[in-house]
Amino acid sequence: MTIALPVDYAGVSMAMTREMIRRGASDLHLVCVPTGGLQVDQLIGAGLVGTVETSAVSLGEAGGAPRFNAAVRDGSIRLKDATCPAIHAGLMAAQKGIPFLPMRGLIGTDLLRHRKDWRVLDNPLADAGDPIVLIPAIKPDVAIFHAPMADRFGNVWIGRRRELAAMAYASTITLVTVERIVEENLLADELTAAGVLPALYIGAVGQAPRGAWPYGLWGEYPPDVAELNRYAQAARTAEGFFRYMAEVGVEAVS
Amino acid sequence: MTAILSREILIYAIAQLLDGVKHVAVGASSPIPAAGAMLLRAMKAAKGEPVPRISVLGSVEHNFFTNGSAELFDCAAQGRIDAFFLGGGQIDGVGNVNLVGAGGYPQSDVRWPGSFGSAYPYSVVPRVILFREEHSPRVLVDKVDFVSAPGVSERGVSRSGGPIALLTGKGLFRFDKSHPGFILDSIHPGYDLDEIKASTGFKFQHADRPGRTASPDGSTLSLLRGKVLDEPAGTYGEFAAKMRAELP
């Protein structure tokens, strides 16, 4: 199963991450939009992940992502190293229902050399040779994110975090956790409507207050820097990782 | 006047490298480049000149984008970003940047976060400044282990941007894309040419007696220690706190 997950500042559903680890899964293919952090590191540490397609994975100011780095070293995950605009291009192709999107700036990189699914073509509209890379559509089965609010009609307010919409457009279904559910229709007011991802794209919404913790949520609460640092230290070893997860109430089944 | 910190010399050097830009974007994990851009803006404002637009990714106050994380790259594609910064776990003598890892791929001995969006702005932004504080043979290598973003492109490959300089904790190099390679421009206070040669893993051109990197004057320094350090605090809290703690 392919799962699209957002960048750490856009609204990461850590509440759902913990639930996924409690319930267990295997060989998940994660698509980071366009980078990953704590969420990806925990899913890898808990053994749920087979493949990671990403532009980067790190814990930001807290340092490198320890379980990701360990998994790379021992070869226990497949890596599809990408770059941010290529992830965006792949999702955009899926959004438009086309097989690929051309993209500049990749020729000469080792990313291209290792990505057999990325092809180089001569621009058919140019007179002389003009090589350009084709990025195939990325079509996740599920997109998962956390947002400040949804209404009781299933419309979700994403503000200017348009990568969340891009993920949803490209994915078969989208699962969202929110801080709160409001009574009024978010589409009824033009001010909120402009930042709404309509219910059309949403599979299910669940209420999870502080659902991004220990990440922050834009406009709501800041990241818990001390907790992120605590995780970064604890997860340096597999034992430390499982001990940490048990402390935050998550016993992994796998 | 109080002693000038080595990081203040870097921030001032960045402000000078950015002189004349209309829009500079600073990526995640780049507090010194962000401070350099903000110092330039403060210097321009003090002189009553037009100030550059600064987009700090991940900051609410200093981020003009409303179309998600793709907008930065679209904006660069349209030629609306004049300058950008890149670091790297390894940087080599022809300007190749490695953000992926050292010692083999995919099972790297040392894995770094990944390429982020490096290759694209490196290809289309006209003034890319390579910035890495650590100046050692393990960072400045003869040849990178993985090319996240190439310094130059083959003939026939569309490319409007690329590196113009490499700034480290010890010196400032200019990039000559026709060569291609780096030319030592100046050495920071406290270092000399022998030290630079010993800590650089690639060959570079240099004058017999390279110049000294300029220090900010009193009024520039007070802008830096006042207005500028207040600004990055939102995005780079830990960095700003550390800088403040180091101030004499």
Coordinates of C-alpha atoms in Angstrom, one line a residue:
Chain A
M1 CA 0.0 0.0 0.0
T2 CA 1.3 3.4 -1.0
I3 CA 0.8 6.2 1.6
A4 CA 1.4 9.9 1.0
L5 CA 2.6 11.8 4.1
P6 CA 3.2 15.6 4.4
V7 CA 6.3 17.6 5.3
D8 CA 6.7 18.2 9.0
Y9 CA 5.4 21.8 9.1
A10 CA 2.3 21.2 7.0
G11 CA 0.2 19.1 9.5
V12 CA 1.5 15.6 10.3
S13 CA -1.0 13.2 11.9
M14 CA 1.1 11.8 14.6
A15 CA -2.2 10.6 16.3
M16 CA -2.8 8.4 13.3
T17 CA 0.9 7.3 13.2
R18 CA 0.6 5.9 16.7
E19 CA -2.6 4.1 15.8
M20 CA -1.0 2.6 12.7
I21 CA 1.9 1.3 14.8
R22 CA -0.5 -0.1 17.4
R23 CA -2.5 -2.0 14.7
G24 CA 0.5 -3.0 12.6
A25 CA 1.1 -3.2 8.9
S26 CA 3.9 -4.4 6.6
D27 CA 5.7 -3.4 3.5
L28 CA 4.2 0.1 3.3
H29 CA 5.4 2.3 0.5
L30 CA 5.7 5.8 1.9
V31 CA 5.7 8.9 -0.3
C32 CA 7.0 11.9 1.6
V33 CA 5.5 15.1 0.3
P34 CA 8.2 16.2 -0.3
T35 CA 10.3 15.3 2.9
G36 CA 9.7 13.2 6.0
G37 CA 10.6 13.3 9.7
L38 CA 9.4 11.9 13.0
Q39 CA 6.4 10.1 11.5
V40 CA 8.5 8.3 8.8
D41 CA 11.2 7.5 11.3
Q42 CA 8.7 5.9 13.7
L43 CA 6.9 3.9 11.0
I44 CA 10.3 2.6 9.9
G45 CA 11.4 1.9 13.5
A46 CA 8.3 -0.1 14.1
G47 CA 8.9 -2.3 11.1
L48 CA 5.9 -1.2 9.0
V49 CA 7.8 0.1 6.0
G50 CA 9.2 -1.6 2.9
T51 CA 9.9 1.4 0.6
V52 CA 10.5 5.1 1.2
E53 CA 10.2 7.6 -1.7
T54 CA 11.5 10.9 -0.4
S55 CA 13.6 14.0 -1.0
A56 CA 14.9 13.8 2.6
V57 CA 14.2 12.4 6.0
S58 CA 15.4 14.2 9.1
L59 CA 14.3 15.5 12.5
G60 CA 15.1 19.1 11.6
E61 CA 16.9 20.9 14.4
A62 CA 16.8 17.7 16.5
G63 CA 19.2 16.1 14.0
G64 CA 19.2 13.1 11.7
A65 CA 16.4 10.5 11.7
P66 CA 17.9 7.6 13.6
R67 CA 15.7 4.7 12.6
F68 CA 15.7 5.8 8.9
N69 CA 19.5 6.1 8.9
A70 CA 19.8 2.7 10.5
A71 CA 17.5 1.1 8.0
V72 CA 19.4 2.6 5.1
R73 CA 22.7 1.3 6.6
D74 CA 21.4 -2.3 7.1
G75 CA 19.5 -2.2 3.8
S76 CA 16.1 -3.1 5.4
I77 CA 14.1 -0.6 3.4
R78 CA 14.1 0.1 -0.4
L79 CA 15.0 3.7 -1.1
K80 CA 13.6 5.8 -3.9
D81 CA 15.7 8.9 -3.5
A82 CA 13.9 11.9 -5.1
T83 CA 14.0 15.6 -5.0
C84 CA 11.2 18.0 -3.9
P85 CA 10.0 19.3 -7.3
A86 CA 10.1 15.7 -8.7
I87 CA 7.7 14.6 -6.0
H88 CA 5.5 17.6 -6.7
A89 CA 5.6 16.8 -10.5
G90 CA 4.6 13.2 -9.9
L91 CA 1.6 14.2 -7.8
M92 CA 0.7 16.8 -10.3
A93 CA 0.7 14.3 -13.1
A94 CA -1.6 12.0 -11.1
Q95 CA -3.8 15.1 -10.3
K96 CA -4.2 15.7 -14.0
G97 CA -4.6 12.0 -14.9
I98 CA -1.6 12.0 -17.3
P99 CA 1.2 9.5 -17.3
F100 CA 4.1 11.9 -16.5
L101 CA 5.2 15.4 -16.2
P102 CA 8.5 16.7 -17.7
M103 CA 10.9 18.4 -15.4
R104 CA 14.2 20.3 -15.8
G105 CA 17.2 20.3 -13.5
L106 CA 17.8 16.6 -13.0
I107 CA 20.2 15.7 -15.8
G108 CA 23.7 15.1 -14.3
T109 CA 22.4 14.0 -10.9
D110 CA 22.9 10.6 -9.4
L111 CA 19.3 10.7 -8.5
L112 CA 18.4 10.3 -12.1
R113 CA 21.0 7.6 -12.6
H114 CA 19.5 5.5 -9.8
R115 CA 15.8 6.1 -10.7
K116 CA 15.2 3.7 -13.6
D117 CA 11.5 4.9 -13.6
W118 CA 12.6 8.4 -14.5
R119 CA 13.2 8.7 -18.3
V120 CA 15.1 11.3 -20.4
L121 CA 13.4 12.4 -23.7
D122 CA 14.3 15.0 -26.2
N123 CA 11.9 17.9 -26.1
P124 CA 9.7 17.2 -29.2
L125 CA 8.8 20.9 -29.5
A126 CA 12.4 22.1 -29.8
D127 CA 14.3 22.3 -33.1
A128 CA 17.6 21.2 -31.7
G129 CA 18.2 18.5 -29.1
D130 CA 16.9 19.6 -25.7
P131 CA 16.9 16.6 -23.2
I132 CA 14.3 16.7 -20.4
V133 CA 13.4 14.3 -17.7
L134 CA 9.9 12.7 -17.5
I135 CA 8.6 12.0 -13.9
P136 CA 5.9 9.3 -13.8
A137 CA 2.7 10.0 -12.0
I138 CA 2.7 9.2 -8.3
K139 CA -0.7 7.7 -7.4
P140 CA -0.8 6.9 -3.6
D141 CA -3.6 4.7 -2.3
V142 CA -4.0 6.8 0.8
A143 CA -3.0 10.3 1.9
I144 CA -2.9 11.0 5.6
F145 CA -2.6 14.4 7.3
H146 CA -3.7 16.5 10.3
A147 CA -5.5 19.9 10.0
P148 CA -7.0 22.5 12.4
M149 CA -10.6 21.9 11.5
A150 CA -13.3 20.2 9.5
D151 CA -17.0 20.8 9.3
R152 CA -19.6 18.2 9.9
F153 CA -20.1 17.9 6.1
G154 CA -16.5 16.5 5.8
N155 CA -14.9 19.7 4.3
V156 CA -11.4 20.2 5.7
W157 CA -9.7 23.5 6.2
I158 CA -6.1 23.4 5.0
G159 CA -5.4 27.1 4.7
R160 CA -2.4 27.8 2.4
R161 CA -0.9 24.3 2.9
R162 CA -1.7 23.4 -0.7
E163 CA 0.6 20.4 -0.6
L164 CA -2.1 18.8 1.4
A165 CA -4.5 19.3 -1.4
A166 CA -2.0 18.1 -4.0
M167 CA -1.6 14.9 -1.9
A168 CA -5.4 14.4 -1.7
Y169 CA -6.0 15.1 -5.5
A170 CA -3.4 12.4 -6.4
S171 CA -4.5 9.8 -3.9
T172 CA -7.4 7.3 -4.1
I173 CA -8.6 8.2 -0.6
T174 CA -7.6 10.8 2.0
L175 CA -7.8 10.3 5.8
V176 CA -7.6 13.3 8.0
T177 CA -7.4 14.0 11.7
V178 CA -8.4 17.5 13.0
E179 CA -8.2 19.5 16.1
R180 CA -11.9 20.3 16.1
I181 CA -15.1 19.8 14.1
V182 CA -17.3 22.9 13.5
E183 CA -21.0 23.2 13.0
E184 CA -21.0 25.7 10.2
N185 CA -20.3 24.8 6.6
L186 CA -16.8 25.9 5.8
L187 CA -17.7 26.4 2.1
A188 CA -20.5 28.9 3.1
D189 CA -18.0 31.7 3.9
E190 CA -15.7 32.8 1.0
L191 CA -12.8 33.5 3.5
T192 CA -12.7 29.9 4.7
A193 CA -13.8 28.4 1.4
A194 CA -10.6 29.5 -0.3
G195 CA -8.6 27.3 2.1
V196 CA -10.9 24.3 2.1
L197 CA -10.2 20.8 0.7
P198 CA -13.8 19.7 -0.2
A199 CA -15.4 16.6 1.2
L200 CA -15.3 15.2 -2.4
Y201 CA -11.7 14.2 -1.8
I202 CA -12.0 13.1 1.9
G203 CA -12.5 9.4 2.9
A204 CA -12.9 10.0 6.6
V205 CA -12.2 12.6 9.3
G206 CA -11.4 11.9 12.9
Q207 CA -11.1 14.3 15.8
A208 CA -7.7 14.2 17.5
P209 CA -6.9 17.2 19.7
R210 CA -3.1 18.0 19.6
G211 CA -3.0 15.3 16.9
A212 CA 0.3 16.6 15.4
W213 CA 2.2 16.4 18.8
P214 CA 5.1 16.4 19.3
Y215 CA 5.1 18.3 16.0
G216 CA 3.4 21.7 16.0
L217 CA 0.4 22.6 13.9
W218 CA 0.4 25.9 12.0
G219 CA -1.8 28.6 13.6
E220 CA -2.5 26.3 16.6
Y221 CA 0.5 25.2 18.7
P222 CA 4.3 25.1 18.3
P223 CA 6.4 22.0 18.1
D224 CA 7.5 20.4 21.4
V225 CA 11.2 20.8 20.8
A226 CA 12.2 19.1 24.1
E227 CA 10.1 16.0 23.1
L228 CA 11.6 15.9 19.6
N229 CA 15.1 16.0 21.1
R230 CA 14.1 13.3 23.6
Y231 CA 13.0 11.1 20.7
A232 CA 16.2 11.8 18.7
Q233 CA 18.3 10.7 21.7
A234 CA 16.2 7.6 22.6
A235 CA 15.8 6.2 19.1
R236 CA 19.5 6.0 18.5
T237 CA 19.2 2.3 19.2
A238 CA 16.3 -0.1 18.3
E239 CA 15.9 -0.9 22.0
G240 CA 15.7 2.8 22.9
F241 CA 13.2 3.3 20.2
F242 CA 10.8 0.6 21.5
R243 CA 11.3 1.9 25.0
Y244 CA 10.3 5.4 23.9
M245 CA 7.3 4.2 22.0
A246 CA 6.1 2.2 25.0
E247 CA 6.5 5.3 27.1
V248 CA 4.2 7.3 24.8
G249 CA 1.7 4.5 24.9
V250 CA 2.4 2.6 21.7
E251 CA 3.3 -1.0 21.9
A252 CA 4.2 -2.1 18.3
V253 CA 2.7 -5.4 17.3
S254 CA 5.2 -6.3 14.6
Chain B
M1 CA 34.4 48.1 19.7
T2 CA 33.7 44.6 20.9
A3 CA 35.3 41.5 19.2
I4 CA 33.7 40.4 16.0
L5 CA 32.5 36.7 16.0
S6 CA 33.5 34.5 13.2
R7 CA 29.8 33.9 12.4
E8 CA 29.3 37.6 12.1
I9 CA 32.0 37.7 9.4
L10 CA 30.1 34.9 7.6
I11 CA 26.8 36.7 7.8
Y12 CA 28.4 39.9 6.5
A13 CA 30.1 38.0 3.7
I14 CA 26.7 36.6 2.7
A15 CA 25.1 40.0 2.8
Q16 CA 27.8 41.2 0.3
L17 CA 27.4 38.2 -2.0
L18 CA 23.6 39.0 -2.1
D19 CA 24.0 42.7 -2.9
G20 CA 21.7 43.6 -5.8
V21 CA 19.3 40.6 -5.6
K22 CA 15.5 41.3 -5.7
H23 CA 14.4 38.0 -4.2
V24 CA 16.4 35.5 -2.2
A25 CA 15.0 32.2 -0.9
V26 CA 16.5 30.5 2.1
G27 CA 15.9 26.8 2.7
A28 CA 15.3 24.9 5.9
S29 CA 18.3 24.5 8.3
S30 CA 20.1 27.7 7.1
P31 CA 20.1 30.2 9.9
I32 CA 23.4 31.9 8.8
P33 CA 22.3 32.5 5.2
A34 CA 18.9 33.7 6.5
A35 CA 20.7 36.2 8.8
G36 CA 22.9 37.3 5.9
A37 CA 19.9 38.0 3.8
M38 CA 18.2 39.9 6.6
L39 CA 21.4 41.9 7.3
L40 CA 21.4 43.0 3.6
R41 CA 17.8 44.0 3.9
A42 CA 18.6 46.0 7.1
M43 CA 21.6 47.7 5.4
K44 CA 19.5 48.6 2.4
A45 CA 16.7 50.0 4.5
A46 CA 19.2 52.0 6.6
K47 CA 20.4 53.6 3.3
G48 CA 16.9 54.2 2.1
E49 CA 17.5 51.9 -0.9
P50 CA 15.0 49.2 -2.2
V51 CA 15.2 46.2 0.0
P52 CA 15.3 42.6 -1.2
R53 CA 12.4 40.2 -0.7
I54 CA 13.4 37.3 1.5
S55 CA 11.5 34.0 1.6
V56 CA 12.4 31.8 4.5
L57 CA 10.9 28.4 4.0
G58 CA 9.2 27.2 7.2
S59 CA 8.7 30.7 8.6
V60 CA 5.2 32.2 8.7
E61 CA 6.3 35.8 8.9
H62 CA 9.0 35.6 6.2
N63 CA 7.2 33.3 3.8
F64 CA 5.3 34.8 0.9
F65 CA 4.1 31.5 -0.6
T66 CA 0.5 30.5 -0.6
N67 CA 0.6 27.5 -3.0
G68 CA 2.4 24.9 -0.9
S69 CA 5.9 23.7 -1.0
A70 CA 5.8 23.4 -4.8
E71 CA 5.5 27.2 -5.2
L72 CA 9.2 27.9 -4.4
F73 CA 10.3 25.7 -7.3
D74 CA 7.6 27.1 -9.7
C75 CA 8.7 30.6 -8.6
A76 CA 12.4 29.7 -9.4
A77 CA 11.3 28.2 -12.7
Q78 CA 9.8 31.5 -13.7
G79 CA 13.0 33.4 -12.9
R80 CA 11.5 35.1 -9.9
I81 CA 14.2 34.0 -7.5
D82 CA 17.7 35.5 -7.9
A83 CA 19.6 33.8 -5.1
F84 CA 19.5 30.6 -3.2
F85 CA 21.8 28.7 -0.8
L86 CA 23.0 25.1 -0.8
G87 CA 25.1 23.3 1.8
G88 CA 26.2 19.7 1.5
G89 CA 27.8 16.8 3.3
Q90 CA 30.3 16.9 0.5
I91 CA 31.1 19.6 -2.1
D92 CA 33.7 18.9 -4.7
G93 CA 36.1 20.9 -6.9
V94 CA 33.7 21.2 -9.8
G95 CA 30.8 22.4 -7.6
N96 CA 29.0 19.1 -7.3
V97 CA 26.9 18.8 -4.1
N98 CA 26.2 15.6 -2.1
L99 CA 23.3 15.7 0.4
V100 CA 22.6 11.9 0.3
G101 CA 25.5 10.1 2.0
A102 CA 29.1 8.9 2.1
G103 CA 30.5 5.6 1.2
G104 CA 28.3 3.7 -1.3
Y105 CA 24.7 3.9 -2.4
P106 CA 22.0 3.0 -1.5
Q107 CA 23.5 1.4 1.6
S108 CA 25.6 4.4 2.5
D109 CA 28.1 4.1 5.5
V110 CA 26.9 7.5 6.5
R111 CA 23.4 8.6 5.5
W112 CA 22.4 12.3 5.4
P113 CA 18.8 13.4 5.1
G114 CA 18.7 13.5 1.3
S115 CA 18.8 15.8 -1.7
F116 CA 15.8 18.0 -0.7
G117 CA 15.1 20.3 -3.6
S118 CA 18.8 21.0 -4.4
A119 CA 19.2 20.1 -8.0
Y120 CA 16.4 22.2 -9.4
P121 CA 17.3 25.7 -8.0
Y122 CA 20.9 24.9 -8.6
S123 CA 19.9 24.6 -12.3
V124 CA 17.7 27.7 -12.6
V125 CA 18.6 30.2 -9.9
P126 CA 21.4 32.5 -11.2
R127 CA 23.2 33.2 -8.0
V128 CA 23.6 30.1 -5.9
I129 CA 25.9 30.4 -2.9
L130 CA 27.4 27.2 -1.5
F131 CA 27.7 27.5 2.2
R132 CA 29.2 25.1 4.7
E133 CA 30.9 26.2 7.9
E134 CA 33.0 23.1 8.3
H135 CA 36.0 23.5 6.0
S136 CA 37.8 20.1 6.1
P137 CA 39.0 17.5 3.6
R138 CA 36.0 15.3 4.5
V139 CA 33.5 18.0 3.4
L140 CA 35.5 19.7 0.5
V141 CA 36.4 16.5 -1.4
D142 CA 38.0 15.9 -4.8
K143 CA 34.9 14.0 -6.0
V144 CA 31.6 13.6 -4.3
D145 CA 30.3 10.1 -3.5
F146 CA 26.8 11.0 -4.8
V147 CA 25.7 13.9 -7.1
S148 CA 22.6 15.4 -5.6
A149 CA 23.1 18.5 -7.7
P150 CA 25.8 19.0 -10.4
G151 CA 28.0 22.1 -10.4
V152 CA 28.0 22.3 -14.2
S153 CA 25.9 20.7 -17.0
E154 CA 26.9 19.2 -20.3
R155 CA 26.5 21.3 -23.4
G156 CA 23.0 21.1 -24.8
V157 CA 21.4 20.7 -21.3
S158 CA 19.1 23.6 -20.4
R159 CA 20.7 25.5 -17.5
S160 CA 20.3 29.2 -16.5
G161 CA 21.6 29.0 -13.0
G162 CA 24.4 27.6 -10.9
P163 CA 27.0 28.3 -8.2
I164 CA 28.8 31.6 -8.0
A165 CA 30.7 31.2 -4.7
L166 CA 31.6 28.8 -1.9
L167 CA 31.7 30.3 1.6
T168 CA 33.2 28.2 4.5
G169 CA 34.3 28.9 8.0
K170 CA 37.8 29.6 6.8
G171 CA 37.5 31.3 3.4
L172 CA 35.5 32.5 0.4
F173 CA 35.9 31.0 -3.1
R174 CA 34.5 32.2 -6.4
F175 CA 33.2 29.7 -8.9
D176 CA 34.5 29.8 -12.5
K177 CA 32.1 27.7 -14.6
S178 CA 34.2 27.9 -17.7
H179 CA 37.1 26.1 -16.0
P180 CA 35.2 24.6 -14.1
G181 CA 36.6 25.1 -10.6
F182 CA 37.0 27.4 -7.5
I183 CA 39.2 30.4 -7.1
L184 CA 40.1 31.4 -3.6
D185 CA 38.8 35.0 -3.1
S186 CA 39.6 35.8 0.5
I187 CA 40.7 34.1 3.8
H188 CA 38.9 34.8 7.1
P189 CA 40.8 36.3 10.0
G190 CA 42.7 33.7 11.9
Y191 CA 43.5 31.5 8.9
D192 CA 46.2 31.4 6.2
L193 CA 46.7 29.9 2.8
D194 CA 48.6 26.9 4.1
E195 CA 45.7 26.1 6.4
I196 CA 43.2 26.5 3.6
K197 CA 45.2 24.2 1.3
A198 CA 45.6 21.6 4.0
S199 CA 41.9 21.5 4.8
T200 CA 40.6 21.5 1.2
G201 CA 40.4 18.1 -0.6
F202 CA 40.2 19.6 -4.1
K203 CA 42.6 21.7 -6.1
F204 CA 41.7 25.4 -6.5
Q205 CA 43.3 28.5 -8.0
H206 CA 44.6 31.4 -5.8
A207 CA 46.6 34.5 -5.8
D208 CA 50.1 34.4 -4.2
R209 CA 48.8 36.5 -1.3
P210 CA 45.0 36.2 -1.1
G211 CA 43.1 39.0 0.5
R212 CA 41.5 39.0 3.9
T213 CA 37.7 38.6 4.2
A214 CA 36.1 41.9 5.3
S215 CA 34.7 42.5 8.8
P216 CA 31.5 44.5 9.3
D217 CA 32.0 48.1 10.5
G218 CA 30.4 49.4 13.7
S219 CA 27.1 50.5 12.3
T220 CA 26.7 47.2 10.3
L221 CA 27.5 45.3 13.4
S222 CA 24.9 47.0 15.5
L223 CA 22.3 46.3 12.8
L224 CA 23.3 42.6 12.9
R225 CA 23.3 42.3 16.7
G226 CA 20.0 44.2 17.0
K227 CA 17.4 44.0 14.3
V228 CA 18.7 41.0 12.5
L229 CA 19.1 38.6 15.4
D230 CA 15.6 39.3 16.5
E231 CA 14.2 38.3 13.1
P232 CA 15.4 34.7 12.6
A233 CA 14.3 33.8 16.1
G234 CA 10.9 32.6 15.0
T235 CA 12.3 30.0 12.6
Y236 CA 15.7 29.4 14.1
G237 CA 15.0 29.7 17.8
E238 CA 17.9 27.6 18.9
F239 CA 20.4 29.3 16.6
A240 CA 19.4 32.8 17.6
A241 CA 19.6 31.8 21.3
K242 CA 23.1 30.4 20.7
M243 CA 24.3 33.5 18.8
R244 CA 23.0 35.7 21.6
A245 CA 24.8 33.6 24.2
E246 CA 28.1 34.0 22.3
L247 CA 27.8 37.7 22.0
P248 CA 30.5 39.5 24.0

